[in-house]
mmCIF file with all atom_site columns, C-alpha atoms in Angstrom:
data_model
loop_
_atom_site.group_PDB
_atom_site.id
_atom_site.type_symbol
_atom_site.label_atom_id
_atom_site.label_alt_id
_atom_site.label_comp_id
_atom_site.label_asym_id
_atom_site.label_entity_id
_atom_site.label_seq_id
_atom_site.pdbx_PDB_ins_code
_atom_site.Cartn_x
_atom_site.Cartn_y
_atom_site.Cartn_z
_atom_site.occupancy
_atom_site.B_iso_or_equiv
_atom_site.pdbx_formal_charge
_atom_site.auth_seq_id
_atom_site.auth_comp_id
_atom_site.auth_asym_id
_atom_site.auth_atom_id
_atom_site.pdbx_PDB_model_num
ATOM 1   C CA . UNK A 1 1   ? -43.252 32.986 11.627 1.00 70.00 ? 1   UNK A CA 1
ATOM 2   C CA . UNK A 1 2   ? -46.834 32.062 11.136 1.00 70.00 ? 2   UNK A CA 1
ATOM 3   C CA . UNK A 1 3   ? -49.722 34.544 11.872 1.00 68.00 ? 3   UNK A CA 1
ATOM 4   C CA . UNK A 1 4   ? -51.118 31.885 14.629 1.00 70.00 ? 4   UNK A CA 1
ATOM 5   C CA . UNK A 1 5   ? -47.508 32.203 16.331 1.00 73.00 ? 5   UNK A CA 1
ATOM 6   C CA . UNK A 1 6   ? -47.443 35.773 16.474 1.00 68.00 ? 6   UNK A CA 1
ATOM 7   C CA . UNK A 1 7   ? -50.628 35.716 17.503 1.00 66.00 ? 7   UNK A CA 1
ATOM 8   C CA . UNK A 1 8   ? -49.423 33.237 20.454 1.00 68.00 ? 8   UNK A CA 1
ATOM 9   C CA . UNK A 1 9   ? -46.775 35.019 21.395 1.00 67.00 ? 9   UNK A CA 1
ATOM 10  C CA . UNK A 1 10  ? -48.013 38.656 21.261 1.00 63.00 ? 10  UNK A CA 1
ATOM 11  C CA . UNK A 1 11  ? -50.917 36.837 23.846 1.00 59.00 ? 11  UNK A CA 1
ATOM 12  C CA . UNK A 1 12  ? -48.369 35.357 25.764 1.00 58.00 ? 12  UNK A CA 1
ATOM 13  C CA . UNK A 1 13  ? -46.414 38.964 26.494 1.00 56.00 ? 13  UNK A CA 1
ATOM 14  C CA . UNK A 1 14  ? -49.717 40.877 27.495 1.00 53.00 ? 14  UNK A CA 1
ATOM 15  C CA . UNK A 1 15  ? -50.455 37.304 29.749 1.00 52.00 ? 15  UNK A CA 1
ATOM 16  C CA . UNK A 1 16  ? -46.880 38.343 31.056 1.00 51.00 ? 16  UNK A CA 1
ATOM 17  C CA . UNK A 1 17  ? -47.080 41.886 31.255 1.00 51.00 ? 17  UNK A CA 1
ATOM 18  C CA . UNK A 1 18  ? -51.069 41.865 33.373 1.00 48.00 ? 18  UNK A CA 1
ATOM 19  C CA . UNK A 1 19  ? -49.182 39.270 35.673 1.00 46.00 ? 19  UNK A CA 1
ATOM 20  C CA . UNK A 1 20  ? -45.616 41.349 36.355 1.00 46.00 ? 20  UNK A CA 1
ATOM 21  C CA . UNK A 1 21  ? -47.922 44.649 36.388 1.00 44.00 ? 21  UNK A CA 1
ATOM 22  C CA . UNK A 1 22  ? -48.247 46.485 40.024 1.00 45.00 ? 22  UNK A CA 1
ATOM 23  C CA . UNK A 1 23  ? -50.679 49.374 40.802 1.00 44.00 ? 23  UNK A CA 1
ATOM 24  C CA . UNK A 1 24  ? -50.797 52.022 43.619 1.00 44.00 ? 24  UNK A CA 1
ATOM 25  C CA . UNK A 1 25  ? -54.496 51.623 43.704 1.00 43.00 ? 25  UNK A CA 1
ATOM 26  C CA . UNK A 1 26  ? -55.502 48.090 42.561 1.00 41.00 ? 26  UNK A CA 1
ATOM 27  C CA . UNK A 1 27  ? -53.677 45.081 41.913 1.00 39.00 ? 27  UNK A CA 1
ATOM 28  C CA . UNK A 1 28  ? -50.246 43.813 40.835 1.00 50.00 ? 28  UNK A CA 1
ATOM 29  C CA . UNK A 1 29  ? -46.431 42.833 41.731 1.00 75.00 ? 29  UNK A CA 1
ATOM 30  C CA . UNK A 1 30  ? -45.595 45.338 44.343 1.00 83.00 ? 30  UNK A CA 1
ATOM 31  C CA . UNK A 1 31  ? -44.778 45.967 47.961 1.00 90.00 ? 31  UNK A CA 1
ATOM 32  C CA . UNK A 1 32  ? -45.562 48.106 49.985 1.00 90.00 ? 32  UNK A CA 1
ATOM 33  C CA . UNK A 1 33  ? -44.713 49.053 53.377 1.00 92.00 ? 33  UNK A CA 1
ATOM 34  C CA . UNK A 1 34  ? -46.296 51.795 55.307 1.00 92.00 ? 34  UNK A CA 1
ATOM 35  C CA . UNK A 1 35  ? -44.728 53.438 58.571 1.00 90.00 ? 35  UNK A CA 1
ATOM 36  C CA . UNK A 1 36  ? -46.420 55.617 61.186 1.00 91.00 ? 36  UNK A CA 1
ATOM 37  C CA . UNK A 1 37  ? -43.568 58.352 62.219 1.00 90.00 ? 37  UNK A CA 1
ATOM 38  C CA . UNK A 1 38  ? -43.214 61.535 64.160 1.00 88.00 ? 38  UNK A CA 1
ATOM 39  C CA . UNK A 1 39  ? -46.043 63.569 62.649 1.00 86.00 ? 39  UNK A CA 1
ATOM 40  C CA . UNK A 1 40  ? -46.454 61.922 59.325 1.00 88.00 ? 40  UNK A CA 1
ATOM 41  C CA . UNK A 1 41  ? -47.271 58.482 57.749 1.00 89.00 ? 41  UNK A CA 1
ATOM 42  C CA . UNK A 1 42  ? -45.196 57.170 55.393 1.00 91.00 ? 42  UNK A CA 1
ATOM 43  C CA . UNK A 1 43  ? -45.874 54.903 52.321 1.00 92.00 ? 43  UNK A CA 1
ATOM 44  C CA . UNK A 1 44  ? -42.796 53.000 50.559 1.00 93.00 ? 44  UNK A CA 1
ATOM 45  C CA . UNK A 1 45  ? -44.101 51.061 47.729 1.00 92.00 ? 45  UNK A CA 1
ATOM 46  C CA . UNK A 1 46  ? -41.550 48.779 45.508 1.00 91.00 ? 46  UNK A CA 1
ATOM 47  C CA . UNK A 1 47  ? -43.033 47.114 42.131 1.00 88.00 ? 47  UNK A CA 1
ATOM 48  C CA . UNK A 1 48  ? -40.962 45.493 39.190 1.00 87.00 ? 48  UNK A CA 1
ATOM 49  C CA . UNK A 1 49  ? -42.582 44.962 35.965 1.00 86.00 ? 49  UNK A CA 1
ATOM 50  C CA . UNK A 1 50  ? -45.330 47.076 34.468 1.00 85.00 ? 50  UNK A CA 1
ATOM 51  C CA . UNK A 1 51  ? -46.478 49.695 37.484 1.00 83.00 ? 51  UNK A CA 1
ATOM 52  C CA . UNK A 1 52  ? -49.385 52.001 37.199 1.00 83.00 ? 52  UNK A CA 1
ATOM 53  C CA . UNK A 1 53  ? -50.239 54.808 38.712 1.00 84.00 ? 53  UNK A CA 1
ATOM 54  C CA . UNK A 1 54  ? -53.369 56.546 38.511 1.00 83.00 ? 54  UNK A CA 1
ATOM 55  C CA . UNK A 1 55  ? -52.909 59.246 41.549 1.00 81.00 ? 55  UNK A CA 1
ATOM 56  C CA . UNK A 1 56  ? -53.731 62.817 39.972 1.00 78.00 ? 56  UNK A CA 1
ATOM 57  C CA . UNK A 1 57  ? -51.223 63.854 41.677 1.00 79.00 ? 57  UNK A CA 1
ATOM 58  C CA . UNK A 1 58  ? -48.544 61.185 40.523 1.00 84.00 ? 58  UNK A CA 1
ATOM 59  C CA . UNK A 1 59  ? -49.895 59.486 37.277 1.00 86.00 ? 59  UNK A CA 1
ATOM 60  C CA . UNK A 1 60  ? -48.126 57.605 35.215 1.00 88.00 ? 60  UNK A CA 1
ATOM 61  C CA . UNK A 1 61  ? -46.397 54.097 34.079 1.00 88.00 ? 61  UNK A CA 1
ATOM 62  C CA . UNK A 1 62  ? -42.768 52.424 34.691 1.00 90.00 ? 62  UNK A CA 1
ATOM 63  C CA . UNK A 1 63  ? -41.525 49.560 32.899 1.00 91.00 ? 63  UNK A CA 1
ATOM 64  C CA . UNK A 1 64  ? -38.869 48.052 34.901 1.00 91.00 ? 64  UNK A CA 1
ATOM 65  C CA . UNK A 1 65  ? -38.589 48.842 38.915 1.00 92.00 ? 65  UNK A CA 1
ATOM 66  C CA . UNK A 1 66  ? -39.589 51.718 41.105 1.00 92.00 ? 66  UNK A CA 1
ATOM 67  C CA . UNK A 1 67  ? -39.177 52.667 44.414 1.00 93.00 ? 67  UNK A CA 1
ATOM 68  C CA . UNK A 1 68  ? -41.654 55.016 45.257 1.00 92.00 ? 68  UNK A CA 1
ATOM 69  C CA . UNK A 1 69  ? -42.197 57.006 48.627 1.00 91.00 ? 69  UNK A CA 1
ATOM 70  C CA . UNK A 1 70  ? -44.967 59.324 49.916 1.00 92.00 ? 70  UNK A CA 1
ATOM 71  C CA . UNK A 1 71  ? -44.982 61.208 53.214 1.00 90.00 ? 71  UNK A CA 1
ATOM 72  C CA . UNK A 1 72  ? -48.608 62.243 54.513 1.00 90.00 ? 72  UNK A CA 1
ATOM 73  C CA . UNK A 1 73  ? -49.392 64.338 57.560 1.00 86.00 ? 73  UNK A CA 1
ATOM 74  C CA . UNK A 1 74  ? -50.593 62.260 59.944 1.00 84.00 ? 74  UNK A CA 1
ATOM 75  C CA . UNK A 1 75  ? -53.596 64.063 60.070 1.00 81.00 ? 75  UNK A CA 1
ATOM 76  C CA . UNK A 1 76  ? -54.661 62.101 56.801 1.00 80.00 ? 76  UNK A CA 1
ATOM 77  C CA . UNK A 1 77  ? -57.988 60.064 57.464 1.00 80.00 ? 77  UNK A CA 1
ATOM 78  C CA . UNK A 1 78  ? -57.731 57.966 54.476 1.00 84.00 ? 78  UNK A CA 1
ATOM 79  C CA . UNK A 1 79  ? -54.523 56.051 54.343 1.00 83.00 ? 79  UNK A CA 1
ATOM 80  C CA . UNK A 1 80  ? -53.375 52.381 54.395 1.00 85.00 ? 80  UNK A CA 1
ATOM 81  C CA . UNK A 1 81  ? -53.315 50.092 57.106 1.00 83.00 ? 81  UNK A CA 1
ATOM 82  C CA . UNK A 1 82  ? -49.837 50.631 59.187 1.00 85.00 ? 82  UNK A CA 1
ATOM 83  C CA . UNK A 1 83  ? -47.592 47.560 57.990 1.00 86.00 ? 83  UNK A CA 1
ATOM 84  C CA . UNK A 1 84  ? -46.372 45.405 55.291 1.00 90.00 ? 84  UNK A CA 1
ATOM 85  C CA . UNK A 1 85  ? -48.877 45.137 52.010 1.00 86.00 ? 85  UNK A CA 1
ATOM 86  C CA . UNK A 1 86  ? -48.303 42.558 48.938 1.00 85.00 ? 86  UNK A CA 1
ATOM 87  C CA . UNK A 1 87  ? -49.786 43.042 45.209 1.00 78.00 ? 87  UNK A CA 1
ATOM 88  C CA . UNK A 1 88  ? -51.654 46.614 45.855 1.00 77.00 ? 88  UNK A CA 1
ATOM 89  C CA . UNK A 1 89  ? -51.907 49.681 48.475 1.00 80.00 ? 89  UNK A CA 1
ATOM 90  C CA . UNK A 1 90  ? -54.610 52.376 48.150 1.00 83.00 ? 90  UNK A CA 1
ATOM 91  C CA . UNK A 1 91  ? -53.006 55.193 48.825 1.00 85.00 ? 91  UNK A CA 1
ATOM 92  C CA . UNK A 1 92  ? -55.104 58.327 50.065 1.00 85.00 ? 92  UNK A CA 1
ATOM 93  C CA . UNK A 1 93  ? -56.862 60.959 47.487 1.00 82.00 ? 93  UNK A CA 1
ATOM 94  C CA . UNK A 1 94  ? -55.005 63.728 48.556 1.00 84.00 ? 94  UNK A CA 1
ATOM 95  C CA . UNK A 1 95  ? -51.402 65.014 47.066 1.00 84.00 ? 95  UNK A CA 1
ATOM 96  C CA . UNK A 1 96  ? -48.734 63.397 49.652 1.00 86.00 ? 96  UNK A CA 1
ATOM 97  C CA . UNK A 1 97  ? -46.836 66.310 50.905 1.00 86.00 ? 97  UNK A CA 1
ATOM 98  C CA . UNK A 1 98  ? -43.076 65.217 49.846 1.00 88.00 ? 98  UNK A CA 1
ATOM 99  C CA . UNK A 1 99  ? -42.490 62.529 47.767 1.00 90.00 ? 99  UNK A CA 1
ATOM 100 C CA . UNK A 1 100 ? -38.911 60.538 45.919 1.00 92.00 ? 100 UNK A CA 1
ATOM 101 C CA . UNK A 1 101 ? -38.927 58.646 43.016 1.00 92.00 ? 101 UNK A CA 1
ATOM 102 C CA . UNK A 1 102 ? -36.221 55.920 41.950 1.00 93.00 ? 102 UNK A CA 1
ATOM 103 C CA . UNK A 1 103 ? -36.974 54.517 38.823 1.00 93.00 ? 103 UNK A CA 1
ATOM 104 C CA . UNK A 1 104 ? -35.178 51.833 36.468 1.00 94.00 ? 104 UNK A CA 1
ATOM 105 C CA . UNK A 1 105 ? -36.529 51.664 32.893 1.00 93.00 ? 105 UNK A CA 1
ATOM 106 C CA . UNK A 1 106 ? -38.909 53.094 30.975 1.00 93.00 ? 106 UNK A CA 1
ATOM 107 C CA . UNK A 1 107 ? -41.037 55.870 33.492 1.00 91.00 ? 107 UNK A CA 1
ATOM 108 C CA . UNK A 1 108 ? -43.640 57.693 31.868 1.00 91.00 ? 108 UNK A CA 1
ATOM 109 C CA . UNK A 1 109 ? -45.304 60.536 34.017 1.00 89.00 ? 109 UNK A CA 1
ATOM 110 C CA . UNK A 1 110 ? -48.538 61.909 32.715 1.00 88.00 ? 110 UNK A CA 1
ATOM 111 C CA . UNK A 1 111 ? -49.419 64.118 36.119 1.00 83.00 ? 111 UNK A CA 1
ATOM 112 C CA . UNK A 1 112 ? -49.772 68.287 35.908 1.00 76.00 ? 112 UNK A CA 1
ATOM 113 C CA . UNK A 1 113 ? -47.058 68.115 38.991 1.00 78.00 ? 113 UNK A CA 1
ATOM 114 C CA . UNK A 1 114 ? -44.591 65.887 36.686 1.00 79.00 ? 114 UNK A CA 1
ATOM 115 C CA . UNK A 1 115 ? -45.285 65.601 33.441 1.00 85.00 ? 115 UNK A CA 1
ATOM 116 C CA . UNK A 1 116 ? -42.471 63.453 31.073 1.00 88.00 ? 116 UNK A CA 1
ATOM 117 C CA . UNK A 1 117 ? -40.432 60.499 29.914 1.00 89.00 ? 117 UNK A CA 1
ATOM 118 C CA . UNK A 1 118 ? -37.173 58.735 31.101 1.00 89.00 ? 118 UNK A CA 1
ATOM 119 C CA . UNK A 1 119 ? -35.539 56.018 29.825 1.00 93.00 ? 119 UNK A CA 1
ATOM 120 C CA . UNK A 1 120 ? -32.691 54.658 32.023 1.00 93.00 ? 120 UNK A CA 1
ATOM 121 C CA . UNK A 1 121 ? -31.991 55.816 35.986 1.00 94.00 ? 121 UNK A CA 1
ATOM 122 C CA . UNK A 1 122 ? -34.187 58.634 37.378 1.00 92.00 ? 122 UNK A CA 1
ATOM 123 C CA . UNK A 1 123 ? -34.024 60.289 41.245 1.00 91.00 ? 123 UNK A CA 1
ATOM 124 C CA . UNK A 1 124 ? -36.172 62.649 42.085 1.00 89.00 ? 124 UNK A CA 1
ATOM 125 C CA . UNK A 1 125 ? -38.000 64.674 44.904 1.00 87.00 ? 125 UNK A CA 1
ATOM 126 C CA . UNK A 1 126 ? -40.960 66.924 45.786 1.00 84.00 ? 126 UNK A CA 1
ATOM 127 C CA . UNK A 1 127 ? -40.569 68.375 48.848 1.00 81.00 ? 127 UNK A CA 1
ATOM 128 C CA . UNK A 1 128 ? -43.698 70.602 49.819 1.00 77.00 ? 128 UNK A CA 1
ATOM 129 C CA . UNK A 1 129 ? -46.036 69.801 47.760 1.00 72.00 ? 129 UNK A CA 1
ATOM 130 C CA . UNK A 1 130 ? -48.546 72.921 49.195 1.00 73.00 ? 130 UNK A CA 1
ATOM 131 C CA . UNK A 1 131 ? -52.344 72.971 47.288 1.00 68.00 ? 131 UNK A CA 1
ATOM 132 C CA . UNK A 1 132 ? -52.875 76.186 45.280 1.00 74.00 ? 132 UNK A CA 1
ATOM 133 C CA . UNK A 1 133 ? -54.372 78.729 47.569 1.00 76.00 ? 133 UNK A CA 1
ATOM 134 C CA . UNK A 1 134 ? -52.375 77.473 50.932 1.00 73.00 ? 134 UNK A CA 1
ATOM 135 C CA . UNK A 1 135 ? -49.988 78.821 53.080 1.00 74.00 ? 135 UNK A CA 1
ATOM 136 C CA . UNK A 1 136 ? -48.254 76.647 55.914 1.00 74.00 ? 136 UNK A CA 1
ATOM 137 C CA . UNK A 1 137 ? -45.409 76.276 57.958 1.00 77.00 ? 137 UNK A CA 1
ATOM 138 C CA . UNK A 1 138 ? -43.969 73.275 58.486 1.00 78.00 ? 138 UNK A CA 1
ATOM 139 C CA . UNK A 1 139 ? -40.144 71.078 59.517 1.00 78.00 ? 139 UNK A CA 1
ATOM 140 C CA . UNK A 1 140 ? -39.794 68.853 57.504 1.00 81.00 ? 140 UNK A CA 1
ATOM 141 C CA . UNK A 1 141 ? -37.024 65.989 57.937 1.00 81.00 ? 141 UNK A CA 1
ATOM 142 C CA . UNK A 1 142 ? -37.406 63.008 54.900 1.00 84.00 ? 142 UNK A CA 1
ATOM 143 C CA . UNK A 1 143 ? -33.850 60.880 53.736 1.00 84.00 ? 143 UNK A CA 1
ATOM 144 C CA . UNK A 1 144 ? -35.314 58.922 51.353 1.00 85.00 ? 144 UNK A CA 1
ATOM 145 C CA . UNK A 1 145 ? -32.568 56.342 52.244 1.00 86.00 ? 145 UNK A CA 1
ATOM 146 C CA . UNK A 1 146 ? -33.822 56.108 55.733 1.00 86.00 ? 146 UNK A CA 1
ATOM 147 C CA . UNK A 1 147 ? -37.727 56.781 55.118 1.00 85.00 ? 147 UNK A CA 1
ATOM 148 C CA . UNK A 1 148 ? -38.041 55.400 58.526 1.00 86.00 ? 148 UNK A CA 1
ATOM 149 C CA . UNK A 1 149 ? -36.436 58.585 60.494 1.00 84.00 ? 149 UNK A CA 1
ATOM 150 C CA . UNK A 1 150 ? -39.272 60.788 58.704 1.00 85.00 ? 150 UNK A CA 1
ATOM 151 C CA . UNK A 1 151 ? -40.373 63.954 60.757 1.00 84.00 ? 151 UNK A CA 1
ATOM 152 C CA . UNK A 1 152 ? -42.669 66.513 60.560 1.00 83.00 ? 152 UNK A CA 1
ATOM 153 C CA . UNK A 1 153 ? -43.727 69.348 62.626 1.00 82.00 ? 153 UNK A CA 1
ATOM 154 C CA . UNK A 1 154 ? -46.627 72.047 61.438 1.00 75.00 ? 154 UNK A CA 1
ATOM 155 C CA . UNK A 1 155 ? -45.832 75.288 63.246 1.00 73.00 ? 155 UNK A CA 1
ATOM 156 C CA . UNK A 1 156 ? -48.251 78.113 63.338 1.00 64.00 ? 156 UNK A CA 1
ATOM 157 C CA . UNK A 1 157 ? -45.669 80.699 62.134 1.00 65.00 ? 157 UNK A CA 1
ATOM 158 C CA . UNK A 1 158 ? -42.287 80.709 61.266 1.00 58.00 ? 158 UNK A CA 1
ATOM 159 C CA . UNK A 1 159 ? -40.491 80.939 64.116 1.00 61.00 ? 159 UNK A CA 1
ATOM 160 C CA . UNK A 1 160 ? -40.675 78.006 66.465 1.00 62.00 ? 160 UNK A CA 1
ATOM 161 C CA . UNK A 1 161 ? -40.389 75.622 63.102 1.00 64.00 ? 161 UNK A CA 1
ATOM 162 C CA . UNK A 1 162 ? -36.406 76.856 63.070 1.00 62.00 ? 162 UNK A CA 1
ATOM 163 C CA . UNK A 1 163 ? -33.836 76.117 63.504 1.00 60.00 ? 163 UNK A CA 1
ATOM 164 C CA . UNK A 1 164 ? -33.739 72.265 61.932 1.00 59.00 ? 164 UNK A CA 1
ATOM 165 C CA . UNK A 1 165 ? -31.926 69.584 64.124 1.00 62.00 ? 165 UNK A CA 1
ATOM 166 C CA . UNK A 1 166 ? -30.505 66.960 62.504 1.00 59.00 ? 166 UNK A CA 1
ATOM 167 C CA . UNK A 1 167 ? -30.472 63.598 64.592 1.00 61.00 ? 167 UNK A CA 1
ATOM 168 C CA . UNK A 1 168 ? -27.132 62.309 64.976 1.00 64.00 ? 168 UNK A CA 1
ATOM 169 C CA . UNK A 1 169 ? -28.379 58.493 64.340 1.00 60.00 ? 169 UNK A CA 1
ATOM 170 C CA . UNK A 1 170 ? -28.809 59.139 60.661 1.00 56.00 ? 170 UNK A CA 1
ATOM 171 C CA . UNK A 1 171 ? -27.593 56.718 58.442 1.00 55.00 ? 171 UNK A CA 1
ATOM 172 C CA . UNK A 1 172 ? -26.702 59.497 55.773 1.00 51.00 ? 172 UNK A CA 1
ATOM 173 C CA . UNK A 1 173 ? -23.870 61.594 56.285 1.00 49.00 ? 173 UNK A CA 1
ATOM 174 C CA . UNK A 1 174 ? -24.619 65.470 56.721 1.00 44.00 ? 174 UNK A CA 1
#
């Protein structure tokens, strides 16, 4: 192979890789969809190809798919537009308080929260994520397989935030 054709086709795999690449807070091949529920606002962003993030919070790359979801209080003053959202979100400055992760590929996570490398299938959670300093009570009610049915409740104290009632219309099973 000539050094013109390498040259060709190295330019033709970054031409491919800038056009399959999504980005939580510019542009690329994603979707997003964002959901006001019962005391929170969630974001549930889908991207296949090259996916940055660049949240301090949640910084990193994936190489493959993702299926990423953040819940925010809906307190938060600087989130999305309710609805569906093609090629980019901006999601808000502040840490989402719980967040899943399903990747497929090659996820690299470069964040103080989540700091690593997986290559292959990868689930995970945060649940809580509380700023340094804070102390709060809150009920808290995320299936990532039903992001829809999300609930949260801030309680002053401990008390009225408990017991936890589990809706019977819940696709997963308890």
């Amino acid at each position: 192979m000539s050094s013109g054709t390498k040259n060709a086709v190295f330019g033709n795999v970054t031409i491919l890789i800038v056009l399959l690449s999504g980005c939580s807070t510019a542009s690329g091949l994603l979707v997003a969809d964002v959901y006001r529920t019962e005391g929170a606002w969630v974001v549930v962003i889908e991207g296949l190809g090259a996916t940055v993030r660049t949240l301090a919070d949640d910084a990193g790359l994936t190489l493959g798919y993702e299926r990423r979801i953040y819940v925010y209080p809906e307190t938060s003053d600087d989130l999305p537009s309710e609805g569906r959202h093609h090629w980019s979100v901006r999601l808000p400055k502040k840490p989402a308080l719980a967040r899943n992760t399903r990747t497929i590929g090659l996820d690299v996570r470069t964040s103080g929260v989540d700091l690593g490398i997986t290559l292959g299938y990868r689930d995970a959670s945060l649940l809580a994520h509380v700023p340094l300093g804070e102390s709060i009570y809150m009920r808290l009610s995320f299936l990532p397989d039903d992001a829809r049915t999300t609930r949260l409740t801030y309680c002053p104290e401990e008390d009225p935030c408990w017991p936890i009632d589990i809706p019977d219309n819940t696709s997963v099973p308890h």
